[in-house]
């Protein structure tokens, strides 16, 4: 399960579909150097994205 503490890189490495979802929310994470360290929760705070909505979509896509 993907949580707010999961790093962006971890999600992108495990689930190819995730990049589409991140892009939909305005997060161009695939080339970002801090994706290795940045949690999904932190990115949502920084970019003003609704965490619950992003997590729901990510988890539904990888099930």
mmCIF file of N, CA, C and O in Angstrom:
data_model
loop_
_atom_site.group_PDB
_atom_site.id
_atom_site.type_symbol
_atom_site.label_atom_id
_atom_site.label_comp_id
_atom_site.label_asym_id
_atom_site.label_seq_id
_atom_site.Cartn_x
_atom_site.Cartn_y
_atom_site.Cartn_z
ATOM 1 N N UNK A 1 0.838 -1.183 0.000
ATOM 2 C CA UNK A 1 0.000 0.000 0.000
ATOM 3 C C UNK A 1 0.886 1.252 0.000
ATOM 4 O O UNK A 1 1.865 1.339 0.744
ATOM 5 N N UNK A 2 0.536 2.194 -0.805
ATOM 6 C CA UNK A 2 1.249 3.468 -0.888
ATOM 7 C C UNK A 2 0.670 4.396 0.178
ATOM 8 O O UNK A 2 -0.548 4.549 0.275
ATOM 9 N N UNK A 3 1.554 5.014 0.960
ATOM 10 C CA UNK A 3 1.121 5.925 2.017
ATOM 11 C C UNK A 3 1.777 7.284 1.827
ATOM 12 O O UNK A 3 2.636 7.457 0.964
ATOM 13 N N UNK A 4 1.429 8.209 2.699
ATOM 14 C CA UNK A 4 2.018 9.545 2.616
ATOM 15 C C UNK A 4 3.512 9.524 2.889
ATOM 16 O O UNK A 4 4.238 10.422 2.486
ATOM 17 N N UNK A 5 4.006 8.485 3.552
ATOM 18 C CA UNK A 5 5.424 8.385 3.872
ATOM 19 C C UNK A 5 6.243 7.661 2.807
ATOM 20 O O UNK A 5 7.471 7.635 2.890
ATOM 21 N N UNK A 6 5.576 7.085 1.824
ATOM 22 C CA UNK A 6 6.270 6.401 0.736
ATOM 23 C C UNK A 6 6.986 7.444 -0.111
ATOM 24 O O UNK A 6 6.424 8.503 -0.411
ATOM 25 N N UNK A 7 8.222 7.152 -0.495
ATOM 26 C CA UNK A 7 8.933 8.120 -1.331
ATOM 27 C C UNK A 7 8.418 8.046 -2.769
ATOM 28 O O UNK A 7 7.924 7.004 -3.221
ATOM 29 N N UNK A 8 8.554 9.135 -3.455
ATOM 30 C CA UNK A 8 8.116 9.213 -4.845
ATOM 31 C C UNK A 8 8.909 8.232 -5.696
ATOM 32 O O UNK A 8 8.335 7.518 -6.533
ATOM 33 N N UNK A 9 10.211 8.151 -5.471
ATOM 34 C CA UNK A 9 11.031 7.234 -6.259
ATOM 35 C C UNK A 9 10.608 5.778 -6.055
ATOM 36 O O UNK A 9 10.581 4.991 -6.992
ATOM 37 N N UNK A 10 10.274 5.424 -4.830
ATOM 38 C CA UNK A 10 9.832 4.057 -4.547
ATOM 39 C C UNK A 10 8.593 3.706 -5.376
ATOM 40 O O UNK A 10 8.500 2.626 -5.946
ATOM 41 N N UNK A 11 7.674 4.629 -5.448
ATOM 42 C CA UNK A 11 6.445 4.400 -6.219
ATOM 43 C C UNK A 11 6.773 4.305 -7.711
ATOM 44 O O UNK A 11 6.305 3.394 -8.397
ATOM 45 N N UNK A 12 7.576 5.224 -8.203
ATOM 46 C CA UNK A 12 7.910 5.224 -9.628
ATOM 47 C C UNK A 12 8.691 3.977 -10.027
ATOM 48 O O UNK A 12 8.514 3.461 -11.131
ATOM 49 N N UNK A 13 9.533 3.493 -9.139
ATOM 50 C CA UNK A 13 10.335 2.305 -9.430
ATOM 51 C C UNK A 13 9.465 1.054 -9.483
ATOM 52 O O UNK A 13 9.645 0.197 -10.339
ATOM 53 N N UNK A 14 8.511 0.972 -8.599
ATOM 54 C CA UNK A 14 7.667 -0.230 -8.505
ATOM 55 C C UNK A 14 6.488 -0.247 -9.467
ATOM 56 O O UNK A 14 6.045 -1.304 -9.891
ATOM 57 N N UNK A 15 5.960 0.931 -9.776
ATOM 58 C CA UNK A 15 4.715 1.000 -10.546
ATOM 59 C C UNK A 15 4.840 1.988 -11.706
ATOM 60 O O UNK A 15 4.794 3.198 -11.505
ATOM 61 N N UNK A 16 4.971 1.472 -12.898
ATOM 62 C CA UNK A 16 5.131 2.316 -14.090
ATOM 63 C C UNK A 16 3.933 3.246 -14.298
ATOM 64 O O UNK A 16 4.096 4.375 -14.762
ATOM 65 N N UNK A 17 2.756 2.791 -13.948
ATOM 66 C CA UNK A 17 1.535 3.597 -14.120
ATOM 67 C C UNK A 17 1.538 4.864 -13.266
ATOM 68 O O UNK A 17 0.808 5.807 -13.553
ATOM 69 N N UNK A 18 2.333 4.857 -12.219
ATOM 70 C CA UNK A 18 2.316 5.976 -11.279
ATOM 71 C C UNK A 18 2.736 7.292 -11.916
ATOM 72 O O UNK A 18 2.232 8.348 -11.546
ATOM 73 N N UNK A 19 3.646 7.253 -12.864
ATOM 74 C CA UNK A 19 4.108 8.494 -13.488
ATOM 75 C C UNK A 19 2.953 9.260 -14.124
ATOM 76 O O UNK A 19 2.872 10.482 -14.004
ATOM 77 N N UNK A 20 2.054 8.551 -14.785
ATOM 78 C CA UNK A 20 0.864 9.181 -15.392
ATOM 79 C C UNK A 20 0.055 9.931 -14.346
ATOM 80 O O UNK A 20 -0.424 11.035 -14.593
ATOM 81 N N UNK A 21 -0.116 9.294 -13.205
ATOM 82 C CA UNK A 21 -0.925 9.887 -12.135
ATOM 83 C C UNK A 21 -0.221 11.096 -11.546
ATOM 84 O O UNK A 21 -0.840 12.141 -11.338
ATOM 85 N N UNK A 22 1.081 10.976 -11.296
ATOM 86 C CA UNK A 22 1.817 12.131 -10.796
ATOM 87 C C UNK A 22 1.711 13.304 -11.770
ATOM 88 O O UNK A 22 1.500 14.446 -11.360
ATOM 89 N N UNK A 23 1.845 13.033 -13.054
ATOM 90 C CA UNK A 23 1.728 14.102 -14.060
ATOM 91 C C UNK A 23 0.339 14.728 -14.046
ATOM 92 O O UNK A 23 0.198 15.944 -14.196
ATOM 93 N N UNK A 24 -0.674 13.924 -13.871
ATOM 94 C CA UNK A 24 -2.062 14.422 -13.807
ATOM 95 C C UNK A 24 -2.213 15.450 -12.682
ATOM 96 O O UNK A 24 -2.966 16.405 -12.805
ATOM 97 N N UNK A 25 -1.476 15.234 -11.605
ATOM 98 C CA UNK A 25 -1.548 16.140 -10.456
ATOM 99 C C UNK A 25 -0.506 17.260 -10.518
ATOM 100 O O UNK A 25 -0.319 18.009 -9.563
ATOM 101 N N UNK A 26 0.185 17.362 -11.642
ATOM 102 C CA UNK A 26 1.151 18.434 -11.825
ATOM 103 C C UNK A 26 2.521 18.144 -11.247
ATOM 104 O O UNK A 26 3.320 19.065 -11.052
ATOM 105 N N UNK A 27 2.797 16.884 -10.954
ATOM 106 C CA UNK A 27 4.096 16.501 -10.394
ATOM 107 C C UNK A 27 4.916 15.791 -11.463
ATOM 108 O O UNK A 27 4.631 14.655 -11.820
ATOM 109 N N UNK A 28 5.925 16.464 -11.963
ATOM 110 C CA UNK A 28 6.809 15.866 -12.960
ATOM 111 C C UNK A 28 7.984 15.246 -12.212
ATOM 112 O O UNK A 28 9.088 15.774 -12.185
ATOM 113 N N UNK A 29 7.722 14.114 -11.591
ATOM 114 C CA UNK A 29 8.669 13.518 -10.640
ATOM 115 C C UNK A 29 9.704 12.597 -11.261
ATOM 116 O O UNK A 29 10.712 12.306 -10.632
ATOM 117 N N UNK A 30 9.463 12.119 -12.443
ATOM 118 C CA UNK A 30 10.341 11.089 -12.994
ATOM 119 C C UNK A 30 11.778 11.562 -13.182
ATOM 120 O O UNK A 30 12.702 10.771 -13.108
ATOM 121 N N UNK A 31 12.011 12.831 -13.380
ATOM 122 C CA UNK A 31 13.365 13.326 -13.564
ATOM 123 C C UNK A 31 13.880 14.138 -12.389
ATOM 124 O O UNK A 31 14.977 14.671 -12.428
ATOM 125 N N UNK A 32 13.100 14.198 -11.341
ATOM 126 C CA UNK A 32 13.452 15.034 -10.189
ATOM 127 C C UNK A 32 14.518 14.370 -9.333
ATOM 128 O O UNK A 32 14.419 13.199 -8.977
ATOM 129 N N UNK A 33 15.529 15.133 -8.966
ATOM 130 C CA UNK A 33 16.633 14.604 -8.175
ATOM 131 C C UNK A 33 16.256 14.327 -6.723
ATOM 132 O O UNK A 33 16.898 13.506 -6.067
ATOM 133 N N UNK A 34 15.233 14.985 -6.198
ATOM 134 C CA UNK A 34 14.876 14.733 -4.805
ATOM 135 C C UNK A 34 13.778 13.672 -4.654
ATOM 136 O O UNK A 34 13.388 13.356 -3.546
ATOM 137 N N UNK A 35 13.322 13.099 -5.762
ATOM 138 C CA UNK A 35 12.288 12.064 -5.696
ATOM 139 C C UNK A 35 12.738 10.887 -4.837
ATOM 140 O O UNK A 35 11.912 10.220 -4.211
ATOM 141 N N UNK A 36 14.030 10.662 -4.787
ATOM 142 C CA UNK A 36 14.573 9.562 -3.983
ATOM 143 C C UNK A 36 14.293 9.761 -2.493
ATOM 144 O O UNK A 36 14.118 8.810 -1.743
ATOM 145 N N UNK A 37 14.231 11.004 -2.063
ATOM 146 C CA UNK A 37 14.093 11.328 -0.646
ATOM 147 C C UNK A 37 12.731 11.900 -0.276
ATOM 148 O O UNK A 37 12.347 11.856 0.886
ATOM 149 N N UNK A 38 12.026 12.472 -1.239
ATOM 150 C CA UNK A 38 10.781 13.185 -0.937
ATOM 151 C C UNK A 38 9.605 12.229 -0.808
ATOM 152 O O UNK A 38 9.335 11.415 -1.686
ATOM 153 N N UNK A 39 8.877 12.358 0.286
ATOM 154 C CA UNK A 39 7.686 11.539 0.483
ATOM 155 C C UNK A 39 6.519 12.148 -0.304
ATOM 156 O O UNK A 39 6.523 13.341 -0.633
ATOM 157 N N UNK A 40 5.539 11.338 -0.555
ATOM 158 C CA UNK A 40 4.346 11.810 -1.252
ATOM 159 C C UNK A 40 3.657 12.884 -0.411
ATOM 160 O O UNK A 40 3.192 13.894 -0.940
ATOM 161 N N UNK A 41 3.609 12.654 0.883
ATOM 162 C CA UNK A 41 2.982 13.641 1.771
ATOM 163 C C UNK A 41 3.656 15.002 1.705
ATOM 164 O O UNK A 41 2.985 16.037 1.647
ATOM 165 N N UNK A 42 4.967 15.012 1.686
ATOM 166 C CA UNK A 42 5.702 16.280 1.610
ATOM 167 C C UNK A 42 5.448 16.976 0.277
ATOM 168 O O UNK A 42 5.219 18.180 0.232
ATOM 169 N N UNK A 43 5.496 16.224 -0.797
ATOM 170 C CA UNK A 43 5.249 16.815 -2.123
ATOM 171 C C UNK A 43 3.858 17.441 -2.187
ATOM 172 O O UNK A 43 3.690 18.524 -2.751
ATOM 173 N N UNK A 44 2.876 16.773 -1.604
ATOM 174 C CA UNK A 44 1.512 17.314 -1.612
ATOM 175 C C UNK A 44 1.437 18.637 -0.851
ATOM 176 O O UNK A 44 0.777 19.567 -1.292
ATOM 177 N N UNK A 45 2.143 18.711 0.279
ATOM 178 C CA UNK A 45 2.165 19.957 1.053
ATOM 179 C C UNK A 45 2.829 21.069 0.253
ATOM 180 O O UNK A 45 2.330 22.194 0.195
ATOM 181 N N UNK A 46 3.952 20.769 -0.358
ATOM 182 C CA UNK A 46 4.711 21.777 -1.102
ATOM 183 C C UNK A 46 3.921 22.306 -2.295
ATOM 184 O O UNK A 46 3.921 23.502 -2.568
ATOM 185 N N UNK A 47 3.230 21.422 -3.008
ATOM 186 C CA UNK A 47 2.544 21.803 -4.233
ATOM 187 C C UNK A 47 1.041 22.013 -4.073
ATOM 188 O O UNK A 47 0.339 22.243 -5.058
ATOM 189 N N UNK A 48 0.541 21.927 -2.846
ATOM 190 C CA UNK A 48 -0.879 22.184 -2.589
ATOM 191 C C UNK A 48 -1.805 21.158 -3.213
ATOM 192 O O UNK A 48 -2.877 21.504 -3.707
ATOM 193 N N UNK A 49 -1.403 19.899 -3.171
ATOM 194 C CA UNK A 49 -2.193 18.817 -3.759
ATOM 195 C C UNK A 49 -2.913 18.083 -2.638
ATOM 196 O O UNK A 49 -2.367 17.884 -1.550
ATOM 197 N N UNK A 50 -4.140 17.659 -2.908
ATOM 198 C CA UNK A 50 -4.916 16.922 -1.912
ATOM 199 C C UNK A 50 -4.341 15.517 -1.778
ATOM 200 O O UNK A 50 -4.461 14.692 -2.686
ATOM 201 N N UNK A 51 -3.740 15.274 -0.633
ATOM 202 C CA UNK A 51 -3.054 14.017 -0.370
ATOM 203 C C UNK A 51 -3.978 12.812 -0.520
ATOM 204 O O UNK A 51 -3.632 11.828 -1.165
ATOM 205 N N UNK A 52 -5.156 12.894 0.070
ATOM 206 C CA UNK A 52 -6.074 11.756 0.047
ATOM 207 C C UNK A 52 -6.449 11.367 -1.369
ATOM 208 O O UNK A 52 -6.533 10.186 -1.700
ATOM 209 N N UNK A 53 -6.686 12.351 -2.204
ATOM 210 C CA UNK A 53 -7.081 12.085 -3.594
ATOM 211 C C UNK A 53 -5.945 11.410 -4.366
ATOM 212 O O UNK A 53 -6.169 10.434 -5.091
ATOM 213 N N UNK A 54 -4.736 11.905 -4.189
ATOM 214 C CA UNK A 54 -3.587 11.323 -4.883
ATOM 215 C C UNK A 54 -3.327 9.899 -4.402
ATOM 216 O O UNK A 54 -3.136 8.991 -5.212
ATOM 217 N N UNK A 55 -3.345 9.681 -3.093
ATOM 218 C CA UNK A 55 -3.112 8.341 -2.561
ATOM 219 C C UNK A 55 -4.181 7.350 -3.037
ATOM 220 O O UNK A 55 -3.865 6.211 -3.387
ATOM 221 N N UNK A 56 -5.421 7.801 -3.049
ATOM 222 C CA UNK A 56 -6.504 6.931 -3.496
ATOM 223 C C UNK A 56 -6.285 6.508 -4.933
ATOM 224 O O UNK A 56 -6.379 5.324 -5.284
ATOM 225 N N UNK A 57 -5.955 7.450 -5.780
ATOM 226 C CA UNK A 57 -5.746 7.143 -7.194
ATOM 227 C C UNK A 57 -4.533 6.250 -7.428
ATOM 228 O O UNK A 57 -4.582 5.304 -8.206
ATOM 229 N N UNK A 58 -3.465 6.520 -6.714
ATOM 230 C CA UNK A 58 -2.263 5.691 -6.837
ATOM 231 C C UNK A 58 -2.545 4.251 -6.397
ATOM 232 O O UNK A 58 -2.214 3.308 -7.090
ATOM 233 N N UNK A 59 -3.167 4.107 -5.245
ATOM 234 C CA UNK A 59 -3.437 2.766 -4.731
ATOM 235 C C UNK A 59 -4.427 1.989 -5.592
ATOM 236 O O UNK A 59 -4.293 0.791 -5.774
ATOM 237 N N UNK A 60 -5.413 2.681 -6.152
ATOM 238 C CA UNK A 60 -6.350 2.007 -7.053
ATOM 239 C C UNK A 60 -5.651 1.546 -8.333
ATOM 240 O O UNK A 60 -5.955 0.486 -8.873
ATOM 241 N N UNK A 61 -4.703 2.322 -8.802
ATOM 242 C CA UNK A 61 -4.008 1.991 -10.053
ATOM 243 C C UNK A 61 -3.058 0.809 -9.909
ATOM 244 O O UNK A 61 -2.826 0.090 -10.877
ATOM 245 N N UNK A 62 -2.527 0.594 -8.731
ATOM 246 C CA UNK A 62 -1.538 -0.466 -8.562
ATOM 247 C C UNK A 62 -2.113 -1.758 -7.981
ATOM 248 O O UNK A 62 -1.390 -2.738 -7.854
ATOM 249 N N UNK A 63 -3.360 -1.757 -7.669
ATOM 250 C CA UNK A 63 -3.984 -2.980 -7.122
ATOM 251 C C UNK A 63 -4.139 -4.052 -8.178
ATOM 252 O O UNK A 63 -4.354 -3.890 -9.286
#
